[in-house]
């Protein structure tokens, strides 16, 4: 690996990439182009048809197409950086998680595995080689936050601490009605765990939620509807500003949050 590549490798445990597997790649590309202004370039096709979404020529996310005979849930997947996918996969297993796919090579881009935590939330691990992950931050159309929505934070918070070295910090406003942990890396917020108890959607179970920045959450939510998507939770004020939870035409759920700029 070159010195430049080594310098941009993310610290282990950092959310470094988000990726979506769909049934119709072309129509999904069109939806996110109209919503976020994404352009695309071919990604590593070692695992099938796949594109990298670009803003200003910089990679922000990935979209792949499932084989026609696969009928898996369509959902955004958060990937965490690792320096050694095989070792991290073993730690995941030893801590009560599951490794469903891999670890395996994605061409020369890197090495990955698809895993789930002890309560079933799916996530990925990514060992970067030529592909370092998301390269543009803090602009509309980019992923800006990753939050685990699960039953409660106690058990699963310890899992992520052990696997990725996160420090789980209870939110200052936490109470019997608000179960929330911030996962810190080197003292900085990296992600969060939100325990929602019985409010967890029955059709989805525990899941990682990707937040994408937009200039205006209300306008973007209206645009999602016009483009054939749907509203899961209308625009409202949340922990990270004004936001809405929406779904694309294939049902992949994500959150849009108003830009702070």
CSV table of C-alpha atoms in Angstrom, one decimal, residues 17 36-42 52-61 131 133-137 139-142:
chain,number,residue,atom,x,y,z
A,17,UNK,CA,-18.9,3.7,3.8
A,36,UNK,CA,-29.1,14.1,-4.1
A,37,UNK,CA,-27.5,15.0,-7.5
A,38,UNK,CA,-25.3,11.9,-7.5
A,39,UNK,CA,-23.4,10.7,-10.6
A,40,UNK,CA,-21.9,7.3,-10.9
A,41,UNK,CA,-18.9,5.3,-11.9
A,42,UNK,CA,-18.5,1.5,-12.1
A,52,UNK,CA,-20.0,4.2,-6.7
A,53,UNK,CA,-22.1,7.3,-6.3
A,54,UNK,CA,-20.1,10.6,-6.7
A,55,UNK,CA,-20.6,14.2,-5.8
A,56,UNK,CA,-18.1,16.7,-7.2
A,57,UNK,CA,-16.2,13.7,-8.5
A,58,UNK,CA,-15.7,12.2,-5.0
A,59,UNK,CA,-17.2,8.9,-3.8
A,60,UNK,CA,-20.0,9.1,-1.2
A,61,UNK,CA,-21.8,5.7,-1.3
A,131,UNK,CA,-10.9,2.2,-2.0
A,133,UNK,CA,-14.5,4.8,1.6
A,134,UNK,CA,-16.6,8.0,1.6
A,135,UNK,CA,-14.4,10.9,0.4
A,136,UNK,CA,-16.7,13.9,0.7
A,137,UNK,CA,-18.2,15.0,4.0
A,139,UNK,CA,-22.2,18.6,2.1
A,140,UNK,CA,-25.8,17.9,0.9
A,141,UNK,CA,-26.1,14.4,-0.5
A,142,UNK,CA,-23.4,12.9,1.7
